[in-house]
mmCIF file of C-alpha atoms in Angstrom:
data_model
loop_
_atom_site.group_PDB
_atom_site.id
_atom_site.type_symbol
_atom_site.label_atom_id
_atom_site.label_comp_id
_atom_site.label_asym_id
_atom_site.label_seq_id
_atom_site.Cartn_x
_atom_site.Cartn_y
_atom_site.Cartn_z
ATOM 1 C CA MET A 1 2.735 8.138 -19.020
ATOM 2 C CA SER A 2 0.754 5.371 -17.339
ATOM 3 C CA LYS A 3 -0.618 5.270 -13.842
ATOM 4 C CA ALA A 4 1.166 3.198 -11.213
ATOM 5 C CA TYR A 5 -0.279 0.967 -8.534
ATOM 6 C CA LEU A 6 1.132 -0.044 -5.182
ATOM 7 C CA ILE A 7 -0.252 -3.461 -4.263
ATOM 8 C CA GLY A 8 0.095 -4.773 -0.740
ATOM 9 C CA HIS A 9 -0.677 -8.216 0.649
ATOM 10 C CA ILE A 10 -0.550 -7.937 4.424
ATOM 11 C CA THR A 11 -1.185 -10.141 7.439
ATOM 12 C CA ILE A 12 -1.644 -8.072 10.567
ATOM 13 C CA THR A 13 0.039 -9.596 13.622
ATOM 14 C CA ASN A 14 -0.765 -6.821 16.115
ATOM 15 C CA PRO A 15 -3.995 -4.951 15.311
ATOM 16 C CA GLU A 16 -3.446 -2.190 17.863
ATOM 17 C CA GLY A 17 0.056 -1.396 16.625
ATOM 18 C CA TYR A 18 -1.001 -1.620 12.979
ATOM 19 C CA ALA A 19 -3.844 0.825 13.636
ATOM 20 C CA ALA A 20 -1.274 3.564 14.328
ATOM 21 C CA TYR A 21 0.098 3.016 10.826
ATOM 22 C CA ALA A 22 -3.267 2.690 9.057
ATOM 23 C CA ALA A 23 -4.558 5.922 10.599
ATOM 24 C CA GLN A 24 -1.600 7.955 9.303
ATOM 25 C CA VAL A 25 -1.134 6.608 5.759
ATOM 26 C CA PRO A 26 -3.966 8.595 4.101
ATOM 27 C CA THR A 27 -2.355 11.897 5.099
ATOM 28 C CA THR A 28 0.968 10.844 3.570
ATOM 29 C CA LEU A 29 -0.725 9.835 0.321
ATOM 30 C CA ALA A 30 -2.509 13.142 -0.202
ATOM 31 C CA ALA A 31 0.666 15.087 -0.997
ATOM 32 C CA PHE A 32 1.530 12.634 -3.802
ATOM 33 C CA GLY A 33 -1.938 12.190 -5.298
ATOM 34 C CA GLY A 34 -2.261 8.611 -4.079
ATOM 35 C CA LYS A 35 -5.741 7.180 -3.626
ATOM 36 C CA TYR A 36 -7.008 3.893 -2.317
ATOM 37 C CA LEU A 37 -8.776 1.625 -4.776
ATOM 38 C CA VAL A 38 -8.790 -1.312 -2.366
ATOM 39 C CA ARG A 39 -8.230 -1.130 1.385
ATOM 40 C CA GLY A 40 -9.051 -4.402 3.070
ATOM 41 C CA GLY A 41 -12.502 -5.758 2.423
ATOM 42 C CA HIS A 42 -13.681 -9.278 1.726
ATOM 43 C CA ALA A 43 -11.367 -11.295 -0.527
ATOM 44 C CA THR A 44 -11.808 -14.732 -2.084
ATOM 45 C CA GLN A 45 -8.723 -16.694 -3.100
ATOM 46 C CA VAL A 46 -9.612 -18.186 -6.474
ATOM 47 C CA GLU A 47 -6.166 -19.568 -7.447
ATOM 48 C CA GLY A 48 -2.777 -20.137 -5.873
ATOM 49 C CA SER A 49 -1.738 -19.501 -2.299
ATOM 50 C CA ALA A 50 -2.793 -16.447 -0.343
ATOM 51 C CA LEU A 51 -0.067 -13.821 0.014
ATOM 52 C CA GLY A 52 -1.717 -12.134 2.985
ATOM 53 C CA GLU A 53 -5.042 -11.671 4.738
ATOM 54 C CA ARG A 54 -5.478 -7.977 3.869
ATOM 55 C CA HIS A 55 -5.107 -6.521 0.398
ATOM 56 C CA VAL A 56 -4.457 -2.902 -0.536
ATOM 57 C CA VAL A 57 -4.250 -1.202 -3.936
ATOM 58 C CA ILE A 58 -3.199 2.447 -4.118
ATOM 59 C CA GLU A 59 -3.318 4.337 -7.414
ATOM 60 C CA PHE A 60 -0.824 7.060 -8.334
ATOM 61 C CA ALA A 61 -0.751 9.272 -11.425
ATOM 62 C CA ASN A 62 2.630 7.770 -12.361
ATOM 63 C CA ARG A 63 5.548 5.706 -11.066
ATOM 64 C CA GLU A 64 7.527 8.794 -10.062
ATOM 65 C CA SER A 65 4.762 9.931 -7.690
ATOM 66 C CA ALA A 66 4.525 6.470 -6.134
ATOM 67 C CA GLU A 67 8.285 6.237 -5.623
ATOM 68 C CA ALA A 68 8.410 9.756 -4.191
ATOM 69 C CA TRP A 69 5.624 8.901 -1.718
ATOM 70 C CA TYR A 70 7.352 5.711 -0.570
ATOM 71 C CA ALA A 71 10.676 7.527 -0.079
ATOM 72 C CA SER A 72 9.085 10.588 1.560
ATOM 73 C CA ASP A 73 9.993 11.593 5.092
ATOM 74 C CA ALA A 74 6.304 11.440 6.049
ATOM 75 C CA TYR A 75 5.889 7.814 4.967
ATOM 76 C CA GLN A 76 9.275 6.643 6.194
ATOM 77 C CA ALA A 77 8.417 8.098 9.623
ATOM 78 C CA ILE A 78 5.504 5.646 9.969
ATOM 79 C CA VAL A 79 6.510 2.574 7.960
ATOM 80 C CA GLN A 80 7.996 0.910 11.041
ATOM 81 C CA HIS A 81 4.462 0.690 12.471
ATOM 82 C CA ARG A 82 3.574 -1.604 9.560
ATOM 83 C CA THR A 83 6.724 -3.699 9.569
ATOM 84 C CA ALA A 84 6.645 -4.168 13.350
ATOM 85 C CA ASN A 85 2.977 -5.149 13.426
ATOM 86 C CA ALA A 86 2.397 -7.027 10.168
ATOM 87 C CA THR A 87 4.035 -9.287 7.629
ATOM 88 C CA GLY A 88 3.586 -9.171 3.896
ATOM 89 C CA SER A 89 4.790 -7.639 0.688
ATOM 90 C CA LEU A 90 4.396 -4.501 -1.396
ATOM 91 C CA VAL A 91 4.878 -4.285 -5.142
ATOM 92 C CA LEU A 92 4.812 -1.255 -7.420
ATOM 93 C CA VAL A 93 3.281 -2.000 -10.822
ATOM 94 C CA ASP A 94 2.970 0.215 -13.880
ATOM 95 C CA GLY A 95 -0.560 0.473 -15.226
ATOM 96 C CA TYR A 96 -1.550 -0.755 -18.648
ATOM 97 C CA ALA A 97 -1.163 1.811 -21.397
ATOM 98 C CA PRO A 98 -2.429 0.492 -24.748
#
């Protein structure tokens, strides 16, 4: 079974409101084994159009863990802080398993 990655491309529209979300996400991830590989940081657009100003990559042991985290009561209780204070997209991608 391959790992799974949640990739987010986010543009924050209200930093104070978004901070309430960002502060709580790590706690929700812990129960599902999620860990940040990328959380913001400097990015250089080398091709195409930017999808957001902030980029996030979260690794999970498998797709089932990632889906369970996203659907969890803990995450769903805070997701409105992201959607109300940022625009962007999230995508769940299966890792490469040769």
